[in-house]
Amino acid sequence: MRIISCHGYSLRLLSSLCVASIFVVMILSSHFCELMRTFYSNSKSSEYSVPLLELQQKLTTHDHVTPLRSDSTTTTTAFNLNRTVPRIIRKKAKLSGEQELEPGLARARASIRRATAASKRNRSAMSLNATDFVPSDRVYRNPTAFYQSYMEMERRFKVHVYTEGEPPIAHDGPCKDIYSVEGRFIHEMEQGAVAKRFKTKDPQRAHVHFMPLSVTWMVRYLYTPLSPDIAPLRRFVSDYVRLVSTKHPFWNRTSGADHFMLACHDWGPHASKGNPFLYNTSIRVLCNANTSEGFNPQKDVSLPEIHLYGGNVSPKLLTPPPDNASRPYLAFFAGGIHGPIRPILLNHWKNRDNVLRVYEYLSKDLDYDSFMLQSKFCLCPSGHEVASPRIVEAIYAECVPVILSQNYVLPFSDVLKWEEFSIQLDVSDIPRLKNVLRAVPEEKYRRLKEGLRVVRRHFMLNQPPKRFDVFHMILHSVWLRRLNVKLD
């Protein structure tokens, strides 16, 4: 009987233990299921999702778990649990300013490439606002890609302007002479309407860094007239780069590749030799865009030379005659004899023809602007350096530019097809210049004039600046080099 009662007691005890075990398992299962439901409901609103396997590992190890008290508790006859629900928090790694820029640049490149591909499939596919931009397949290399790139620039592009340096050589420049574009651009980037849109005070968020130096003022204040020594210009540039590179981390981060300088003076390329990285790596925006003197069109920008007499464009040039107005002269030029090309031109044509009017200097009773407005073609030979303000003046006057130059990279040629609004001739064509120009068919001449009307907006120095004008085109050229994108 003892054995039987013992066995009966054992059976009853075993049965009780089994029931208790089942009850515990049910409770634990209930906890785990409710915990999973809680986690899932939280993770749906979270920015991150966690795989189930990772969640299980967190629950078993309890590592890196932030406990949050549950809103409800479960009470049983055996247990009273104030449960905590573990929630896994993942934090984004903080990106540097430079790292934050790259995804935006990648999206800009992708959108430009899509526009380029779409335009190649359908050249007439344009979604442009005619009040802002008038496209022309003849004048633009790829108007759709250009427009898309310009929109991306307005959406994203930010420029940091260094505050180091003292005027007048830094933060100042000429605004009323042949190199006016140099000073006007510096002033716009410092405090003008362009600065309000593109300038940033946070250099960490800048795509490029601008060094606001005036080579023209370096020549005025540092150079000894008639001296062959231009080393003071290079020393000043060297000292400036040393200053900003030791005070800030940005130059050393890229060896100056995301920095740019702007100079319209002929000696801009020579001044940039003050630092080898500035010369070879940085973006140099230069009027003297001569490939035989180190200008690299893949990284450097050709700057149009604009002569502002008294600080303004001649009112006559801003109001060219109507298309049906008479232009009695075939071609016109007046200017000093300097450089290798002009002596050849004047030797063959100075005061020798009534319709091909070539002068060294005009007498006081003759008007320069009037000649341009009455001529079909305007001759633009290089002087000491490759650039000439006559090119922009001819565009204003709707007088087809005849470019006589060597090794000259024309402004904004990433975007513009110069052959659609100008004529480029070799120096060897000068002796037969009259016959060459007379042989241009009338239909082609009218097409070239139409091209001038389209591109004119891109060479205007507006105050305040307007979209697609010369200030924005300069920035767009720098933007393209920062993107490393070619518009074809």
PDB file of C-alpha atoms in Angstrom, residues 130-295:
ATOM      1  CA  ALA A 130      10.070  79.699 -73.247  1.00  0.00           C
ATOM      2  CA  THR A 131      10.048  82.726 -70.964  1.00  0.00           C
ATOM      3  CA  ASP A 132      13.392  81.613 -69.503  1.00  0.00           C
ATOM      4  CA  PHE A 133      15.183  79.985 -72.385  1.00  0.00           C
ATOM      5  CA  VAL A 134      14.882  79.716 -76.141  1.00  0.00           C
ATOM      6  CA  PRO A 135      16.464  76.443 -77.324  1.00  0.00           C
ATOM      7  CA  SER A 136      18.065  75.938 -80.703  1.00  0.00           C
ATOM      8  CA  ASP A 137      19.574  72.705 -81.916  1.00  0.00           C
ATOM      9  CA  ARG A 138      21.867  74.632 -84.236  1.00  0.00           C
ATOM     10  CA  VAL A 139      23.404  76.859 -81.577  1.00  0.00           C
ATOM     11  CA  TYR A 140      23.582  74.521 -78.547  1.00  0.00           C
ATOM     12  CA  ARG A 141      25.485  71.273 -78.493  1.00  0.00           C
ATOM     13  CA  ASN A 142      22.655  69.624 -76.608  1.00  0.00           C
ATOM     14  CA  PRO A 143      19.958  72.087 -75.489  1.00  0.00           C
ATOM     15  CA  THR A 144      18.085  69.518 -73.382  1.00  0.00           C
ATOM     16  CA  ALA A 145      21.194  68.463 -71.465  1.00  0.00           C
ATOM     17  CA  PHE A 146      22.247  72.090 -71.041  1.00  0.00           C
ATOM     18  CA  TYR A 147      18.868  73.055 -69.648  1.00  0.00           C
ATOM     19  CA  GLN A 148      18.845  70.100 -67.254  1.00  0.00           C
ATOM     20  CA  SER A 149      22.377  70.868 -66.092  1.00  0.00           C
ATOM     21  CA  TYR A 150      21.477  74.509 -65.538  1.00  0.00           C
ATOM     22  CA  MET A 151      18.414  73.542 -63.484  1.00  0.00           C
ATOM     23  CA  GLU A 152      20.536  71.199 -61.371  1.00  0.00           C
ATOM     24  CA  MET A 153      23.021  74.018 -60.811  1.00  0.00           C
ATOM     25  CA  GLU A 154      20.292  76.345 -59.575  1.00  0.00           C
ATOM     26  CA  ARG A 155      18.933  73.599 -57.332  1.00  0.00           C
ATOM     27  CA  ARG A 156      22.176  72.458 -55.739  1.00  0.00           C
ATOM     28  CA  PHE A 157      25.319  74.493 -56.470  1.00  0.00           C
ATOM     29  CA  LYS A 158      26.936  76.268 -53.517  1.00  0.00           C
ATOM     30  CA  VAL A 159      30.107  78.358 -53.512  1.00  0.00           C
ATOM     31  CA  HIS A 160      32.240  79.260 -50.530  1.00  0.00           C
ATOM     32  CA  VAL A 161      34.112  82.571 -50.879  1.00  0.00           C
ATOM     33  CA  TYR A 162      37.254  82.920 -48.781  1.00  0.00           C
ATOM     34  CA  THR A 163      37.267  85.979 -46.515  1.00  0.00           C
ATOM     35  CA  GLU A 164      41.047  86.105 -46.187  1.00  0.00           C
ATOM     36  CA  GLY A 165      42.978  88.943 -47.803  1.00  0.00           C
ATOM     37  CA  GLU A 166      42.575  92.695 -47.903  1.00  0.00           C
ATOM     38  CA  PRO A 167      41.256  94.989 -50.653  1.00  0.00           C
ATOM     39  CA  PRO A 168      42.087  96.106 -53.230  1.00  0.00           C
ATOM     40  CA  ILE A 169      43.976  93.008 -54.402  1.00  0.00           C
ATOM     41  CA  ALA A 170      41.498  90.680 -52.693  1.00  0.00           C
ATOM     42  CA  HIS A 171      37.713  91.171 -52.645  1.00  0.00           C
ATOM     43  CA  ASP A 172      37.890  93.908 -55.290  1.00  0.00           C
ATOM     44  CA  GLY A 173      38.593  94.340 -58.984  1.00  0.00           C
ATOM     45  CA  PRO A 174      38.151  96.615 -62.012  1.00  0.00           C
ATOM     46  CA  CYS A 175      34.630  97.457 -63.134  1.00  0.00           C
ATOM     47  CA  LYS A 176      35.190 100.208 -65.715  1.00  0.00           C
ATOM     48  CA  ASP A 177      37.800  99.018 -68.184  1.00  0.00           C
ATOM     49  CA  ILE A 178      38.738  96.204 -70.557  1.00  0.00           C
ATOM     50  CA  TYR A 179      38.994  93.699 -67.686  1.00  0.00           C
ATOM     51  CA  SER A 180      35.669  94.697 -66.116  1.00  0.00           C
ATOM     52  CA  VAL A 181      34.280  91.167 -65.964  1.00  0.00           C
ATOM     53  CA  GLU A 182      36.961  90.332 -63.385  1.00  0.00           C
ATOM     54  CA  GLY A 183      35.809  92.940 -60.868  1.00  0.00           C
ATOM     55  CA  ARG A 184      32.118  92.525 -61.612  1.00  0.00           C
ATOM     56  CA  PHE A 185      32.214  88.793 -60.939  1.00  0.00           C
ATOM     57  CA  ILE A 186      34.124  89.229 -57.661  1.00  0.00           C
ATOM     58  CA  HIS A 187      31.611  91.831 -56.472  1.00  0.00           C
ATOM     59  CA  GLU A 188      28.656  89.640 -57.438  1.00  0.00           C
ATOM     60  CA  MET A 189      30.066  86.640 -55.578  1.00  0.00           C
ATOM     61  CA  GLU A 190      30.820  88.759 -52.525  1.00  0.00           C
ATOM     62  CA  GLN A 191      27.547  90.658 -52.091  1.00  0.00           C
ATOM     63  CA  GLY A 192      25.400  90.689 -55.239  1.00  0.00           C
ATOM     64  CA  ALA A 193      22.290  88.821 -56.319  1.00  0.00           C
ATOM     65  CA  VAL A 194      24.400  85.867 -57.461  1.00  0.00           C
ATOM     66  CA  ALA A 195      25.824  85.580 -53.950  1.00  0.00           C
ATOM     67  CA  LYS A 196      22.339  85.447 -52.425  1.00  0.00           C
ATOM     68  CA  ARG A 197      21.532  82.358 -54.457  1.00  0.00           C
ATOM     69  CA  PHE A 198      24.812  80.472 -54.716  1.00  0.00           C
ATOM     70  CA  LYS A 199      27.089  81.652 -51.905  1.00  0.00           C
ATOM     71  CA  THR A 200      27.184  79.667 -48.676  1.00  0.00           C
ATOM     72  CA  LYS A 201      28.666  80.686 -45.342  1.00  0.00           C
ATOM     73  CA  ASP A 202      29.180  77.037 -44.414  1.00  0.00           C
ATOM     74  CA  PRO A 203      32.304  75.875 -46.287  1.00  0.00           C
ATOM     75  CA  GLN A 204      31.549  72.262 -45.358  1.00  0.00           C
ATOM     76  CA  ARG A 205      28.515  72.385 -47.652  1.00  0.00           C
ATOM     77  CA  ALA A 206      30.259  74.119 -50.548  1.00  0.00           C
ATOM     78  CA  HIS A 207      30.862  72.337 -53.835  1.00  0.00           C
ATOM     79  CA  VAL A 208      33.675  74.746 -54.733  1.00  0.00           C
ATOM     80  CA  HIS A 209      35.764  77.392 -52.985  1.00  0.00           C
ATOM     81  CA  PHE A 210      36.422  80.752 -54.657  1.00  0.00           C
ATOM     82  CA  MET A 211      39.621  82.744 -54.111  1.00  0.00           C
ATOM     83  CA  PRO A 212      38.556  86.370 -54.780  1.00  0.00           C
ATOM     84  CA  LEU A 213      41.861  87.731 -56.109  1.00  0.00           C
ATOM     85  CA  SER A 214      42.238  90.397 -58.805  1.00  0.00           C
ATOM     86  CA  VAL A 215      45.227  89.895 -61.089  1.00  0.00           C
ATOM     87  CA  THR A 216      44.487  93.282 -62.657  1.00  0.00           C
ATOM     88  CA  TRP A 217      44.952  94.985 -59.292  1.00  0.00           C
ATOM     89  CA  MET A 218      48.077  92.877 -58.645  1.00  0.00           C
ATOM     90  CA  VAL A 219      49.546  94.348 -61.818  1.00  0.00           C
ATOM     91  CA  ARG A 220      48.579  97.865 -60.741  1.00  0.00           C
ATOM     92  CA  TYR A 221      49.888  97.684 -57.180  1.00  0.00           C
ATOM     93  CA  LEU A 222      52.668  95.074 -57.227  1.00  0.00           C
ATOM     94  CA  TYR A 223      54.195  95.244 -60.694  1.00  0.00           C
ATOM     95  CA  THR A 224      56.878  97.766 -61.660  1.00  0.00           C
ATOM     96  CA  PRO A 225      55.896  99.258 -65.041  1.00  0.00           C
ATOM     97  CA  LEU A 226      58.042  98.182 -68.013  1.00  0.00           C
ATOM     98  CA  SER A 227      59.836  95.637 -65.832  1.00  0.00           C
ATOM     99  CA  PRO A 228      60.257  92.078 -67.164  1.00  0.00           C
ATOM    100  CA  ASP A 229      59.855  90.766 -63.621  1.00  0.00           C
ATOM    101  CA  ILE A 230      56.325  89.543 -62.864  1.00  0.00           C
ATOM    102  CA  ALA A 231      57.460  87.395 -59.925  1.00  0.00           C
ATOM    103  CA  PRO A 232      55.639  89.659 -57.387  1.00  0.00           C
ATOM    104  CA  LEU A 233      52.329  88.435 -58.810  1.00  0.00           C
ATOM    105  CA  ARG A 234      53.304  84.804 -58.355  1.00  0.00           C
ATOM    106  CA  ARG A 235      54.581  85.460 -54.830  1.00  0.00           C
ATOM    107  CA  PHE A 236      51.302  87.071 -53.824  1.00  0.00           C
ATOM    108  CA  VAL A 237      49.309  84.115 -55.168  1.00  0.00           C
ATOM    109  CA  SER A 238      51.675  81.680 -53.442  1.00  0.00           C
ATOM    110  CA  ASP A 239      51.268  83.481 -50.116  1.00  0.00           C
ATOM    111  CA  TYR A 240      47.485  83.542 -50.464  1.00  0.00           C
ATOM    112  CA  VAL A 241      47.244  79.803 -51.151  1.00  0.00           C
ATOM    113  CA  ARG A 242      49.576  79.137 -48.224  1.00  0.00           C
ATOM    114  CA  LEU A 243      47.331  81.254 -45.986  1.00  0.00           C
ATOM    115  CA  VAL A 244      44.048  79.541 -46.825  1.00  0.00           C
ATOM    116  CA  SER A 245      45.589  76.052 -46.907  1.00  0.00           C
ATOM    117  CA  THR A 246      47.056  76.395 -43.406  1.00  0.00           C
ATOM    118  CA  LYS A 247      44.010  78.105 -41.916  1.00  0.00           C
ATOM    119  CA  HIS A 248      41.387  75.816 -43.491  1.00  0.00           C
ATOM    120  CA  PRO A 249      41.335  72.077 -44.367  1.00  0.00           C
ATOM    121  CA  PHE A 250      39.640  72.414 -47.761  1.00  0.00           C
ATOM    122  CA  TRP A 251      42.624  73.041 -50.024  1.00  0.00           C
ATOM    123  CA  ASN A 252      44.658  70.113 -48.686  1.00  0.00           C
ATOM    124  CA  ARG A 253      41.647  67.806 -48.886  1.00  0.00           C
ATOM    125  CA  THR A 254      41.691  67.867 -52.716  1.00  0.00           C
ATOM    126  CA  SER A 255      45.010  69.581 -53.525  1.00  0.00           C
ATOM    127  CA  GLY A 256      42.928  72.523 -54.706  1.00  0.00           C
ATOM    128  CA  ALA A 257      40.858  70.576 -57.257  1.00  0.00           C
ATOM    129  CA  ASP A 258      37.577  72.041 -55.934  1.00  0.00           C
ATOM    130  CA  HIS A 259      38.958  75.616 -55.826  1.00  0.00           C
ATOM    131  CA  PHE A 260      38.771  78.254 -58.527  1.00  0.00           C
ATOM    132  CA  MET A 261      40.223  81.641 -59.349  1.00  0.00           C
ATOM    133  CA  LEU A 262      39.067  84.134 -61.983  1.00  0.00           C
ATOM    134  CA  ALA A 263      41.262  86.523 -63.963  1.00  0.00           C
ATOM    135  CA  CYS A 264      40.688  88.537 -67.123  1.00  0.00           C
ATOM    136  CA  HIS A 265      44.092  90.211 -67.246  1.00  0.00           C
ATOM    137  CA  ASP A 266      46.502  88.794 -69.834  1.00  0.00           C
ATOM    138  CA  TRP A 267      48.843  87.736 -67.045  1.00  0.00           C
ATOM    139  CA  GLY A 268      46.296  85.597 -65.234  1.00  0.00           C
ATOM    140  CA  PRO A 269      47.968  82.337 -66.339  1.00  0.00           C
ATOM    141  CA  HIS A 270      51.374  83.603 -65.189  1.00  0.00           C
ATOM    142  CA  ALA A 271      50.045  84.650 -61.773  1.00  0.00           C
ATOM    143  CA  SER A 272      48.489  81.204 -61.286  1.00  0.00           C
ATOM    144  CA  LYS A 273      51.967  79.678 -61.513  1.00  0.00           C
ATOM    145  CA  GLY A 274      52.522  80.927 -57.979  1.00  0.00           C
ATOM    146  CA  ASN A 275      51.281  77.544 -56.794  1.00  0.00           C
ATOM    147  CA  PRO A 276      51.781  74.379 -58.880  1.00  0.00           C
ATOM    148  CA  PHE A 277      48.502  72.834 -57.730  1.00  0.00           C
ATOM    149  CA  LEU A 278      46.592  75.999 -58.594  1.00  0.00           C
ATOM    150  CA  TYR A 279      48.129  75.932 -62.068  1.00  0.00           C
ATOM    151  CA  ASN A 280      47.743  72.196 -62.716  1.00  0.00           C
ATOM    152  CA  THR A 281      44.803  71.081 -60.569  1.00  0.00           C
ATOM    153  CA  SER A 282      42.484  73.961 -59.680  1.00  0.00           C
ATOM    154  CA  ILE A 283      39.824  75.448 -61.952  1.00  0.00           C
ATOM    155  CA  ARG A 284      41.196  78.623 -63.554  1.00  0.00           C
ATOM    156  CA  VAL A 285      38.618  80.934 -65.129  1.00  0.00           C
ATOM    157  CA  LEU A 286      40.671  82.943 -67.646  1.00  0.00           C
ATOM    158  CA  CYS A 287      40.129  85.391 -70.493  1.00  0.00           C
ATOM    159  CA  ASN A 288      43.540  84.368 -71.807  1.00  0.00           C
ATOM    160  CA  ALA A 289      42.401  80.841 -72.642  1.00  0.00           C
ATOM    161  CA  ASN A 290      45.460  79.888 -74.678  1.00  0.00           C
ATOM    162  CA  THR A 291      46.192  76.166 -74.888  1.00  0.00           C
ATOM    163  CA  SER A 292      49.803  76.896 -75.886  1.00  0.00           C
ATOM    164  CA  GLU A 293      50.272  78.614 -72.503  1.00  0.00           C
ATOM    165  CA  GLY A 294      48.882  75.839 -70.312  1.00  0.00           C
ATOM    166  CA  PHE A 295      45.131  76.395 -70.555  1.00  0.00           C
TER     167      PHE A 295
END
